[in-house]
Structures are given as C-alpha cells and as structure tokens.
Short mmCIF file of C-alpha atoms in Angstrom, two decimals:
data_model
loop_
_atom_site.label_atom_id
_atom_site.label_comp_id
_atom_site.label_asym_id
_atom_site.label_seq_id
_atom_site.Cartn_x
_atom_site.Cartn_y
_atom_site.Cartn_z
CA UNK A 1 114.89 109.87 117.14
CA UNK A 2 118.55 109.26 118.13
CA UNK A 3 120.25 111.64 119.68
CA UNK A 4 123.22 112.14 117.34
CA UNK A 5 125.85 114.73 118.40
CA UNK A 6 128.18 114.64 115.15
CA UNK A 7 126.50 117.67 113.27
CA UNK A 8 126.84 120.19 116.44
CA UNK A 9 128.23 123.58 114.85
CA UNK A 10 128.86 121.52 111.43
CA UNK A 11 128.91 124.11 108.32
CA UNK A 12 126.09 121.99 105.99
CA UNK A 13 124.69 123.27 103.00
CA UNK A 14 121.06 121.92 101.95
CA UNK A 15 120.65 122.58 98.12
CA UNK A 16 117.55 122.60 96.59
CA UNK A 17 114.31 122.85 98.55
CA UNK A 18 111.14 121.65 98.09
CA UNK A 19 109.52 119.18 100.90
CA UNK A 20 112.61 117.55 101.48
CA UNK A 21 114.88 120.25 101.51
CA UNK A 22 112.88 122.32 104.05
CA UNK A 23 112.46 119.39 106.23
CA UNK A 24 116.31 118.48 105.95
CA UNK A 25 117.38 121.74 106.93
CA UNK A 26 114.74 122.48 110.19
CA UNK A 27 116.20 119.00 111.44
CA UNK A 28 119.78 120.43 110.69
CA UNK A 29 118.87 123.72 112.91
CA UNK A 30 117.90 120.94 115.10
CA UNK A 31 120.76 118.73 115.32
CA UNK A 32 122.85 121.92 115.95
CA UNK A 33 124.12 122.43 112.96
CA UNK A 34 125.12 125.59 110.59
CA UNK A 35 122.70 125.73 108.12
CA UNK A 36 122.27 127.23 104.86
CA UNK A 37 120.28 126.47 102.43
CA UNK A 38 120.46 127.46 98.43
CA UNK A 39 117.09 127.24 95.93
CA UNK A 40 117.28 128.14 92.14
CA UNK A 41 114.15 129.72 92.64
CA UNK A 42 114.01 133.55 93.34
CA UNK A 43 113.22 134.93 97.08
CA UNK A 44 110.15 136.71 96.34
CA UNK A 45 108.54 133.47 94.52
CA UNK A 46 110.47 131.12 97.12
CA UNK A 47 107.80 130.59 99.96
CA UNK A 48 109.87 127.82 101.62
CA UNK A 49 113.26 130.11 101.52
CA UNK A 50 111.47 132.69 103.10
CA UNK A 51 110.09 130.42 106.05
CA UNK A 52 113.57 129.15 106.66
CA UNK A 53 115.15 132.67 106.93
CA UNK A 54 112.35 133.41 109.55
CA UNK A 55 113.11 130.49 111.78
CA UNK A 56 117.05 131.86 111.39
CA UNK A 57 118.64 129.94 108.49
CA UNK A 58 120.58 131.41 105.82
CA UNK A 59 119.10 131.46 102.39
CA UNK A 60 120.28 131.70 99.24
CA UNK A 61 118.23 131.99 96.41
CA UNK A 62 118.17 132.99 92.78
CA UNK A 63 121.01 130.55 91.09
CA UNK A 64 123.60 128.26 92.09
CA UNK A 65 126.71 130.34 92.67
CA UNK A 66 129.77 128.70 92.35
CA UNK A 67 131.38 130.90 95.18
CA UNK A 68 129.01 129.23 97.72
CA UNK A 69 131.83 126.19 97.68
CA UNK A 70 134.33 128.52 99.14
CA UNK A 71 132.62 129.06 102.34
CA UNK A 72 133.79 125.70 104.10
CA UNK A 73 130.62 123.39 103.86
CA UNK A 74 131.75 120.08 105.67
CA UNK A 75 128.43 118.39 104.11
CA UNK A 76 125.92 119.18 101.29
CA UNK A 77 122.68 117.58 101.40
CA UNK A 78 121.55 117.22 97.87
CA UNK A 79 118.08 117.64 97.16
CA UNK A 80 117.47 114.17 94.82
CA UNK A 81 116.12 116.10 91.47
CA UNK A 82 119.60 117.98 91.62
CA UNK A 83 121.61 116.07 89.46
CA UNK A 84 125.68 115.47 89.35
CA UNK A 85 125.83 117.39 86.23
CA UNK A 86 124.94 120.31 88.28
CA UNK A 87 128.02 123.05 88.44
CA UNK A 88 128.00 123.15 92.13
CA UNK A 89 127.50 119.29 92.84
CA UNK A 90 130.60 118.92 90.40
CA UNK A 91 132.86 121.45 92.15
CA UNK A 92 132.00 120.34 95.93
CA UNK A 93 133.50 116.60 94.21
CA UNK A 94 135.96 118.08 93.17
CA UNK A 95 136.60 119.79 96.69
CA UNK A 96 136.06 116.46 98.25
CA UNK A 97 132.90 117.52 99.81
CA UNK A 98 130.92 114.74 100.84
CA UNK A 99 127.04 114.98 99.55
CA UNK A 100 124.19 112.94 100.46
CA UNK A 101 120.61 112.77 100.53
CA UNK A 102 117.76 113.78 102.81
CA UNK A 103 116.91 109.73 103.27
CA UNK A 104 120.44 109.09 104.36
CA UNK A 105 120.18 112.09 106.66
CA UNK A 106 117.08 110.90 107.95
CA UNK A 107 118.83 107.43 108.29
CA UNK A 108 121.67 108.65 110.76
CA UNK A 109 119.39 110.00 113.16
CA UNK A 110 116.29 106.81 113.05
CA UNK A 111 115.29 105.29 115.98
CA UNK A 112 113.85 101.73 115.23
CA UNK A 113 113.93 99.99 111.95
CA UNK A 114 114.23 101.09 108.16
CA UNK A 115 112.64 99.05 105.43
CA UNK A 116 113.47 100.52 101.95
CA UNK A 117 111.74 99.94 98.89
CA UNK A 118 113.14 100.96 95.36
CA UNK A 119 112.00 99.73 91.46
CA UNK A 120 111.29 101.21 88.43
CA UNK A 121 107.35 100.84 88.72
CA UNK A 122 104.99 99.49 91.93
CA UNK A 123 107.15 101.41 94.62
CA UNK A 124 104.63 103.45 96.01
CA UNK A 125 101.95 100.62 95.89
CA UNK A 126 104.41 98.41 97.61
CA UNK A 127 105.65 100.79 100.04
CA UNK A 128 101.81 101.80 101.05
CA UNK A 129 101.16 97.59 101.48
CA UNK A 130 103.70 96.85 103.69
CA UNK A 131 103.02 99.96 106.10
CA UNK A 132 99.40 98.81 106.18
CA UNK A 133 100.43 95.57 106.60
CA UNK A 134 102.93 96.16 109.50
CA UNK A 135 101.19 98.62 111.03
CA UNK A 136 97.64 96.29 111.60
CA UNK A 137 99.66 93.27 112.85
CA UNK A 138 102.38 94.56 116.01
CA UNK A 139 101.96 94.23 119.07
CA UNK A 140 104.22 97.68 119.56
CA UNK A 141 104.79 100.85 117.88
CA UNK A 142 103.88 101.72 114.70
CA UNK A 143 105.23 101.96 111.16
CA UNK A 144 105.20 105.30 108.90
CA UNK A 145 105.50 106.11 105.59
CA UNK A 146 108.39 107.75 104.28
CA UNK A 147 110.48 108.84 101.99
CA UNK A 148 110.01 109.48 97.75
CA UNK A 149 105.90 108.65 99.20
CA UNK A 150 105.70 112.56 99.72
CA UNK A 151 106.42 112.49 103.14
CA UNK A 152 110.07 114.15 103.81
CA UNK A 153 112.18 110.56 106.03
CA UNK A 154 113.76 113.67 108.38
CA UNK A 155 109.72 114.73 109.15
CA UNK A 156 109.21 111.32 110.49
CA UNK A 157 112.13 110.31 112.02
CA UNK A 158 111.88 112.71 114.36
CA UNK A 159 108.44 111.16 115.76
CA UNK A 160 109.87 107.58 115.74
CA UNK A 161 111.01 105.70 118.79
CA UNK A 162 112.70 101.99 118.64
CA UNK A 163 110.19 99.97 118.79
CA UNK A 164 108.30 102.05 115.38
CA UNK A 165 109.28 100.92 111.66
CA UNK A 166 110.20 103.69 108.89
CA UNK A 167 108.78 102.14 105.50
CA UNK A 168 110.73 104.27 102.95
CA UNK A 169 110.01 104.74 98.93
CA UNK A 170 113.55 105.47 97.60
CA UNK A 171 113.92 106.93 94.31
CA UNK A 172 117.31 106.17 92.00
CA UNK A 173 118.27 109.85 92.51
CA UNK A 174 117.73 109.70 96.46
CA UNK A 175 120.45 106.25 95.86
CA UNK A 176 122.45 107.41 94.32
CA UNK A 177 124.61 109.49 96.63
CA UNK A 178 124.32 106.27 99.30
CA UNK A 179 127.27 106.14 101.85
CA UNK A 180 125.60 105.01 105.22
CA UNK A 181 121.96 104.50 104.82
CA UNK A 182 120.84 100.36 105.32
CA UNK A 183 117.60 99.08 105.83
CA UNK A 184 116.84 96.41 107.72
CA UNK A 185 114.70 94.68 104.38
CA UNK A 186 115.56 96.15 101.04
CA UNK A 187 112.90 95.42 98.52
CA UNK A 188 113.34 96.28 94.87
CA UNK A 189 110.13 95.77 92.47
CA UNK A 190 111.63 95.86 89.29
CA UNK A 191 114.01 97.62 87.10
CA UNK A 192 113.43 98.75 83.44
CA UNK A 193 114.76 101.81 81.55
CA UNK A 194 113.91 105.16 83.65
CA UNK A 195 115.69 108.22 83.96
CA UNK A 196 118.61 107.64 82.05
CA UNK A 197 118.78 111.70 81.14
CA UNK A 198 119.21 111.94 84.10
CA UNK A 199 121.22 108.75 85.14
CA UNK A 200 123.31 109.04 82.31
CA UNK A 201 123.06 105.30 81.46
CA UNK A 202 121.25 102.50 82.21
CA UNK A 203 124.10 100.91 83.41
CA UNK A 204 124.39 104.13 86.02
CA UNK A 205 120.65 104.10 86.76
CA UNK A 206 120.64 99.89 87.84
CA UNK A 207 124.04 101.02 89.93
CA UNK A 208 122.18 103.64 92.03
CA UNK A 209 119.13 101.05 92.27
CA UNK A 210 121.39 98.60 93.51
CA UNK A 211 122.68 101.05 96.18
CA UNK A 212 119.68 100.21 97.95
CA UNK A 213 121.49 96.96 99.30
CA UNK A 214 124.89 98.07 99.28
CA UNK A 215 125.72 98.27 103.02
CA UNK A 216 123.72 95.58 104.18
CA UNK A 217 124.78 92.21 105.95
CA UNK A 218 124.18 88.64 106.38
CA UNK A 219 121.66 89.80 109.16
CA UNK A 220 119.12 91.68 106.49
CA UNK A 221 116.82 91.06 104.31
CA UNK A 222 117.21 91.26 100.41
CA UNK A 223 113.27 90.97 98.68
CA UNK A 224 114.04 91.27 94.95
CA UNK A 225 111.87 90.34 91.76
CA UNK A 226 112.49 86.84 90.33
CA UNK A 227 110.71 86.91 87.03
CA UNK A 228 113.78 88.09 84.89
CA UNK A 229 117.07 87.02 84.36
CA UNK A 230 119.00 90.08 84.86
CA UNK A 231 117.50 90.81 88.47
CA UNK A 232 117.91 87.10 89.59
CA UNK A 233 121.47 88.35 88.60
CA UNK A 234 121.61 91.32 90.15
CA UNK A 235 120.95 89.46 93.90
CA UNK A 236 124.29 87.87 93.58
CA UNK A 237 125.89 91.63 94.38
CA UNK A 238 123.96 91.52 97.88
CA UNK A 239 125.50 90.24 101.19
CA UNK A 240 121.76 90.57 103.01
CA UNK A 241 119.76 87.43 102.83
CA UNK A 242 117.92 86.45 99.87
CA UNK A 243 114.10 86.93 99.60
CA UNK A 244 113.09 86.03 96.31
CA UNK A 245 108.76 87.31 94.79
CA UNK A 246 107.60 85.55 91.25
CA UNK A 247 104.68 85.86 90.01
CA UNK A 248 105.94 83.20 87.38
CA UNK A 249 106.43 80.88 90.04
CA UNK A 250 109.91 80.94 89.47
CA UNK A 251 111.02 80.12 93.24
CA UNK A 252 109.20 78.76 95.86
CA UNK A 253 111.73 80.29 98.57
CA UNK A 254 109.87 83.64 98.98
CA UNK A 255 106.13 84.26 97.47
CA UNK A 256 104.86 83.34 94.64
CA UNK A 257 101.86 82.66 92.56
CA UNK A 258 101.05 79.31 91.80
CA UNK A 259 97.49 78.77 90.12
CA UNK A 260 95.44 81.00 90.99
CA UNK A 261 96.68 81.59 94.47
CA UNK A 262 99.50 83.35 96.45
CA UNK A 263 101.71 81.46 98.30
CA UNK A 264 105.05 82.43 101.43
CA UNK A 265 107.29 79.64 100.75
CA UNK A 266 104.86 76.02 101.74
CA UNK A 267 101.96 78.53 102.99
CA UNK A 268 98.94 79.30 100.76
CA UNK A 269 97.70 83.01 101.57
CA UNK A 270 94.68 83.52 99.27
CA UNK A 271 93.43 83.96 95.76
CA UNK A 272 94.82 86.24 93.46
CA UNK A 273 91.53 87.17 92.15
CA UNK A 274 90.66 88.33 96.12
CA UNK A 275 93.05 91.47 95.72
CA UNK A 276 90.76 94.26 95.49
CA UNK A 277 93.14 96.42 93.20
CA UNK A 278 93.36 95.05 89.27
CA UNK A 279 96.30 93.71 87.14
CA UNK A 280 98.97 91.73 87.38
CA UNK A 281 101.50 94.75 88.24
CA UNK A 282 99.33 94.33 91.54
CA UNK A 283 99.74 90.70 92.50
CA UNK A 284 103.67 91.37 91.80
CA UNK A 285 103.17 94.74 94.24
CA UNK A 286 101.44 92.08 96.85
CA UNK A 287 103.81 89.42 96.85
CA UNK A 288 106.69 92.05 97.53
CA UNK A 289 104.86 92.92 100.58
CA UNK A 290 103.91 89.38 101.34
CA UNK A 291 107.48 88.41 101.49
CA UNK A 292 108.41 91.60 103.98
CA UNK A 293 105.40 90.90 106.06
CA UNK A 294 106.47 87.57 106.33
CA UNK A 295 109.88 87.87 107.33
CA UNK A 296 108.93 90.87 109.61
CA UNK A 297 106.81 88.29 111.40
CA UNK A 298 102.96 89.46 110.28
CA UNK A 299 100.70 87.42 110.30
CA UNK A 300 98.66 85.46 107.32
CA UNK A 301 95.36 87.15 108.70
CA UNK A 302 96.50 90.59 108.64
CA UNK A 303 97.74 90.40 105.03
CA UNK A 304 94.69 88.92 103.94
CA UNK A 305 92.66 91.77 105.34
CA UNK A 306 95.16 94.23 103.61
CA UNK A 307 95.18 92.95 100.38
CA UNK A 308 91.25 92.41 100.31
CA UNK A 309 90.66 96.17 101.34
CA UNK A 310 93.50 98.38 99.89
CA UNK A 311 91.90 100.01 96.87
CA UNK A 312 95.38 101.57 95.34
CA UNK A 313 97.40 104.72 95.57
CA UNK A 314 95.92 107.78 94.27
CA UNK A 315 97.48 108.61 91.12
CA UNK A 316 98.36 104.52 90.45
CA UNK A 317 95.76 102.84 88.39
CA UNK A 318 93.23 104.68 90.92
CA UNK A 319 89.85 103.86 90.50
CA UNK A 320 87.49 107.46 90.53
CA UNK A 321 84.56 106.55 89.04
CA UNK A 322 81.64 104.82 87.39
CA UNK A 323 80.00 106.80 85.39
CA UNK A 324 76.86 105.82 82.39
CA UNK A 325 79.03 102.13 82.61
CA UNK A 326 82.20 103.74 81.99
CA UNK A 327 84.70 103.00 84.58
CA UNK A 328 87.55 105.78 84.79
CA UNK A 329 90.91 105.23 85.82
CA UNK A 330 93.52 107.82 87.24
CA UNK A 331 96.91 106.52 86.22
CA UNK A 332 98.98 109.83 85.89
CA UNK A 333 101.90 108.39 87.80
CA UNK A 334 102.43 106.25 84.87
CA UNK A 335 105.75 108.22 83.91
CA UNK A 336 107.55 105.37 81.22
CA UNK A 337 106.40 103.34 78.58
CA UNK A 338 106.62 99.94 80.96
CA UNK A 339 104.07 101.37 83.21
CA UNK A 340 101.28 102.25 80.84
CA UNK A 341 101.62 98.86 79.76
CA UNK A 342 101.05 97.50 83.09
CA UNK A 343 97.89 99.74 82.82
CA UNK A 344 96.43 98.51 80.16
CA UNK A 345 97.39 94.73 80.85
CA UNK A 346 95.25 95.56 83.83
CA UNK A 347 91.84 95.56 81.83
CA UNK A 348 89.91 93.22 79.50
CA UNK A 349 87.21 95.63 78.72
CA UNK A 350 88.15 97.85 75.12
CA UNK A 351 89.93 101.54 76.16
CA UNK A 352 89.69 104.81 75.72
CA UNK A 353 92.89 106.29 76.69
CA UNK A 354 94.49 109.47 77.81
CA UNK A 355 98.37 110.00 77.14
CA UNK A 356 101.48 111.59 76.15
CA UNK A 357 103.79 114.45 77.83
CA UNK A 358 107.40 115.18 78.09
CA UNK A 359 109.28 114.13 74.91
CA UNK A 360 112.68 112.96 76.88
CA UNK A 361 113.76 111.17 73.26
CA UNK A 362 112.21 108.02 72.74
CA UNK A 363 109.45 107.08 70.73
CA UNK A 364 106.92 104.26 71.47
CA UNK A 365 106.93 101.61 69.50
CA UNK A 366 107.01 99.29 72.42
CA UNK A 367 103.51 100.29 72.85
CA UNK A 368 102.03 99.37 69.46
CA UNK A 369 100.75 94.79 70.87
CA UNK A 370 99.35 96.88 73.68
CA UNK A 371 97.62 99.57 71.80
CA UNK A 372 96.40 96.66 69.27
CA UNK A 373 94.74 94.34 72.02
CA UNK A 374 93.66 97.16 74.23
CA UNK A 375 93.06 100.37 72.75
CA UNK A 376 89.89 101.11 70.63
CA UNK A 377 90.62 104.96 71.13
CA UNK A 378 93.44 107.35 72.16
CA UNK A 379 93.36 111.13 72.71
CA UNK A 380 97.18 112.61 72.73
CA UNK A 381 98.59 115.36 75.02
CA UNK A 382 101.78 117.25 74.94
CA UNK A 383 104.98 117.32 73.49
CA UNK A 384 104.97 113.63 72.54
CA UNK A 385 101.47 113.73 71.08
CA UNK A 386 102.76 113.12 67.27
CA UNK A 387 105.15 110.23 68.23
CA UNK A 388 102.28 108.18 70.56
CA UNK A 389 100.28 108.71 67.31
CA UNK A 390 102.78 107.29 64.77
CA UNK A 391 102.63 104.36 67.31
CA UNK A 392 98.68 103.93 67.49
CA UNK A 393 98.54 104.68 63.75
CA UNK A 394 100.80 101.07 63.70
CA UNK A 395 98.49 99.45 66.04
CA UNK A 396 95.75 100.12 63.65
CA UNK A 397 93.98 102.15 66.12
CA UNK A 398 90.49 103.19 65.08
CA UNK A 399 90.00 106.59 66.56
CA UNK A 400 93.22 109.03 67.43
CA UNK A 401 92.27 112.48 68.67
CA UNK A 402 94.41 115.50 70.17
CA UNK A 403 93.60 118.18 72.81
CA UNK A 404 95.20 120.32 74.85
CA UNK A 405 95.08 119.10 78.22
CA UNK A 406 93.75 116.64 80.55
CA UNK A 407 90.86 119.04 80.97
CA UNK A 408 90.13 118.97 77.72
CA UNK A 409 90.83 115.20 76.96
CA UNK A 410 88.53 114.15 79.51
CA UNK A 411 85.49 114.78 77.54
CA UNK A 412 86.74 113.81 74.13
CA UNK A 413 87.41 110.12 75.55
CA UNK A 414 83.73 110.10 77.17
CA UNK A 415 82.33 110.96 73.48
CA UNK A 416 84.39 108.03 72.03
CA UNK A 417 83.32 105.67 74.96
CA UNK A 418 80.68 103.53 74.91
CA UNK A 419 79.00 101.35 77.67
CA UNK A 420 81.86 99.00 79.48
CA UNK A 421 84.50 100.43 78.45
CA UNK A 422 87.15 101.77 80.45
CA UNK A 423 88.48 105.88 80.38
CA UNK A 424 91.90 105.77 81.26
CA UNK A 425 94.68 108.74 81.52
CA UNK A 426 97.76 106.70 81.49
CA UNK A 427 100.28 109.02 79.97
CA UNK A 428 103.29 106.81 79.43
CA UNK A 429 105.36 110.48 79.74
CA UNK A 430 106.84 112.83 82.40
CA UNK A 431 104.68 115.84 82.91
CA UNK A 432 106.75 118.32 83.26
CA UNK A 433 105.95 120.09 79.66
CA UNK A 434 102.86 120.63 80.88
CA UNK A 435 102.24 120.66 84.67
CA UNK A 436 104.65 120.76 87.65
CA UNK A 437 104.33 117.23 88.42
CA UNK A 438 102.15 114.42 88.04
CA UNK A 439 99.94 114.52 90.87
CA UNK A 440 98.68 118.04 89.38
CA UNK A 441 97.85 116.29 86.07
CA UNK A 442 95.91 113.33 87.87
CA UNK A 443 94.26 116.20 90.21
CA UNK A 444 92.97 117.76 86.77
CA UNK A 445 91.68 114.33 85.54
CA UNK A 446 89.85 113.78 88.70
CA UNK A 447 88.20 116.90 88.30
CA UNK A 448 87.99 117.16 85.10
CA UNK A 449 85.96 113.50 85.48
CA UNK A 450 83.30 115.07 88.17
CA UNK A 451 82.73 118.06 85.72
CA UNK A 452 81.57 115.57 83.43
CA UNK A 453 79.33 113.45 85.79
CA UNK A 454 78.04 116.54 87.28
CA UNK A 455 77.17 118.23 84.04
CA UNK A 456 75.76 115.14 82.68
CA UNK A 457 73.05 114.78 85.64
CA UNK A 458 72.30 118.65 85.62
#
C-alpha cells in the first residue's frame, strides 16, 4: 500500500456500512483521518457500528440525518447501494461535497496494478478467470480479488505491494461516483438493461458503466465485447487502447471464436468444447480473460490449464449435484431477465426450473422462445410469481407450479423431473422480497438440494 498523506486529520464521513463500509472506514482511521461513519440500521441491531465505535470511530446510526452535513465533512465515501436520490447524498451535492466510492478509495492508496472489470452479466466469472489466470503465470507477486467479488478493494490494498495485481469486479453503482480511479485494463462484458430504478435510465446506467474507462490513456488497455453494435460504439468514447472479445468472430484483433476453437489475434488457444464450465455466456467470460491474460503477458499454457479446471463461481450456473440423473444447477445470481436466458441457453437437456423474486416493474415476455425450447416445467417464487407465469402460460409450458420458497421449490421440481433432465433455480429477479441477498437464496437451494439426496438414500 502507498503511503498517501492527503487524508491526515481530514473530516470524512463513510455512509452506509456493510463489508465495504467497515473496511473503508478502519483504512480511514488508518490513513489518519477523522472518521465517522452513519448506518440506517439501529445500534443495537448494527454489529458492524458497534465494532467501529470500539476501535474509536464515531457512529451514527438509526437514519440519515440531514444535520450530519453541517459538521464540515471534506469527503463522503458512499457506500454503492446508497443511491443519489438519497436526502443526504443530495444535500452534500448541493454543499459541493465531493463523494466517492470505497473502490476509488481503495484506488488512491494501491500499490501495483488495477485491472477492473464491469458488465451487466459474467463479471464475477470474468473477474475470478483472470485472477486465476494471472496469478498461475508471474514470475512475481501475486494478484487478488477485489472489489463488488465480496472482498472490500480497501481490505486488499492494504496487503498489496508493486509488483501484486488488484483484479477488481466493479458494479454500476461503485462507477458511478468515478473521479480518480483507472485501471491499468478495463474490461466490460456486456451491457443490457439492469438497475435502471436505481440508475434512473438506461442512458444513466451505460454512463456509469462507461466510467470504468473514463480516466484512462493511450498507455491502457480497453477489453470490451464486440458482438453488438452499440458496444462496438461505445469503444469510440475510450482514449485506452482497444482490445476487442467476439464470440461471433466479429474481429480478429483481440479473441475470438472461430469454429470450434478460441483464438488471441493469429494464435489458436484451444477448443471451446475443452472449457469445463457450460454455455456460451462462458466462452464470452473466457475470451474476456483471454484477451487480459494476453496483453498482461500470460502465457497460452497457463490459460489452457485455467479454463480446463475452473468449474464456475458459486452462485453462477454452479454445478451442485447429480442426483437419480438429474443434474442441479445453482444459478441464484441470475438477477435480470438476460441472465436466465444465458442459463438456459446453457443446456440441451429439457428443464425444470426455479424462478421469480422482486417485482422491480417489468414483466417477462422476453422469456417466452426460451421457456418454449427449454422449459418442460417451472415452479414460481415471490412477488413476480403471477407475471413469470403469464409468460410460461405463452410458451405453452406443460407444468407451472408455485411454492413458497426455494426450500420448498426444491422438491416440487425433483417430482416433475425425470431422468436427464436438468433442476435449475435461475430466478431471473432480485431477491430482496424474499431474502437479504442472493447468495442466501442459492445457500437455501444448495441445501435444500442435499435434504433431498440425503432423504432419498435414508
């Protein structure tokens, strides 16, 4: 970690805790700044708060008072689920208060390189490929994952020296608030339609993606997706080198898939059918990391072992179990209607799948070709349980079933499974009308899935 004197005695306020906000302010404390910190949550229920106030930071907890802004704050650092609607984000810009995010934080203070990787879907895949990737094949230091990942960038930064590599999932709300931050190779996946409650527009939402290049320079690295219009577009805005991925084979300056294999510019890597993980989403997610390995100097051999081993991100299309020849899939981190269709692009075999969750306004219409050539039976959770049924009722799916929960579901989609098919939860939904995030709901799948197995052999 650099040793950066410009927040000595500096009045910052960290709002909103969680992971990142507790690991913002303890590097805050020990930067030598003047920390407080400010939760919605109440004191007695605020575990974090109350570990804070014992190391000797100011807490505030309970609400976002409005009189906290008159206190002389020189910084916030916004926790990224906070949005700008928020009273007291809009009053400290209206105080000319400069806010930014626990990434950028983490940025000013990083020793060694930043690679940043952003997209609508395949961020954490990608992100978890390219550490793996960088970390096998260097002949110094290591690289760490970072960032929207679940590991807090100010945790690691502090453990990194120069010659180490901070490979950093960056969500559009940790962009959004960008002033400083640059990595060295900024990768974006793909954007679609996500978060726009929150965003405010799409137009909003592709701006904060975007942000993810916005201070680099002719000396960087730009790895963007190829395979649409719009995105081959949106590389024009970038002054960082140009790095294009295609899985349509739609430039051979970057990698691509031609055939059946996977290719870095002239040099063939391997077969597409050798990646262990299944679907297309996951040849795009291995080309992204093909490209950064390649520019960051990896070798072929070391991707190839990578990409023949790496058996996905828990959560991601993760594979849990075979089980009387059905093969179940944990997919909870499918939060949008573009990612569940990844999902069941994935698989020829018929499905039985698991979905629904927050209603955020939409229906699913989009969904109806994929529930038609996939689908043979769905069981619907949550809020948008009626709407994902009007669209499987237009796919002409046989079987449509409620339940409760994931608990519950589980089950219900083994009764209407036969022999080779596939179990997937694949929610296409937020979970927040249900659980407190989406690694809770996959947790419940996953057990809900060895309940079964172990009650069947009993």
């Amino acid at each position: 970690m650099k040793d950066i004197t410009n927040y000595r005695d500096k009045k910052v306020l960290v709002l909103g805790l969680a992971k990142s906000g507790v690991s913002a302010a303890k590097l805050l404390q020990k930067l030598g700044a003047l920390v407080t910190v400010n939760d919605a949550k109440p004191f007695d229920e605020n575990p974090d708060a109350q570990e804070l106030l014992e190391n000797g930071i100011k807490v505030v907890t309970g609400g976002h008072p409005l009189t906290l802004l008159d206190e002389g704050f020189e910084l916030i650092v916004k926790n990224p689920g906070i949005p700008y609607t928020n009273p007291i984000v809009k009053g400290a810009l209206e105080k000319e208060i400069p806010i930014i995010s626990e990434p950028e934080l983490a940025y000013q203070a990083l020793s060694g390189e930043m690679i940043g990787i952003t997209g609508s879907n395949g961020k954490t895949t990608t992100t978890t490929l390219i550490q793996l990737m960088l970390d096998k094949d260097r002949q110094a230091g290591h690289a760490f994952l970072a960032g929207n990942i679940g590991i807090p960038a100010t945790t690691v930064v502090q453990k990194l020296h120069a010659e180490d590599t901070m490979v950093t999932e960056l969500s559009s709300f940790m962009l959004a608030s960008v002033t400083t931050l640059k990595p060295h190779i900024a990768v974006i996946t793909n954007i679609f339609s996500n978060h726009l409650d929150w965003h405010g527009s799409r137009e909003n939402y592709v701006r904060d993606k975007m942000h993810i290049t916005k201070n680099q320079t002719a000396d960087d690295y730009f790895v963007i997706n190829w395979d649409n219009p719009e995105w081959q577009q949106l590389s024009k805005q970038t002054k960082a080198q140009v790095v294009p991925f295609s899985r349509k084979d739609l430039s051979e300056k970057g990698a691509y898939q031609r055939g059946e294999f996977l290719y870095f510019r002239d040099e063939k890597i391997m077969a597409a059918e050798d990646i262990k993980v299944p679907g297309v989403q996951n040849i795009e997610n291995a080309l992204a990391a093909i490209a950064v390995a390649k520019v960051s100097g990896c070798s072929t051999e070391a991707i190839i072992e990578v990409l023949k081993t790496f058996s996905g991100v828990k959560h991601r299309v993760q594979y849990v179990t075979t089980f009387e020849k059905r093969v179940f899939y944990n997919d909870s981190k499918a939060t949008d209607i573009e990612a569940t269709q990844v999902a069941l692009r994935s698989f020829k075999q018929p499905i039985v799948l698991i979905a629904g969750g927050l209603d955020r306004g939409y229906t699913f219409e989009k969904l109806v070709p994929d529930f038609k050539d996939h689908v043979k039976a769905i069981v619907l959770i949550g809020e948008t349980a009626h709407l994902l049924a009007d669209a499987a009722k237009k796919a002409e799916v046989p079987v449509i079933k409620s339940a409760n929960k994931v608990a519950d579901a589980v089950p219900l989609a083994y009764q209407l499974s036969n022999p080779g098919d596939i179990v997937l939860l694949s929610p296409a939904n937020a979970s927040w009308d249900q659980y407190k995030n989406f690694e809770i709901r996959g947790d419940e799948f996953i057990t809900a899935v060895n309940k079964l197995q172990n009650g069947k052999k009993a």
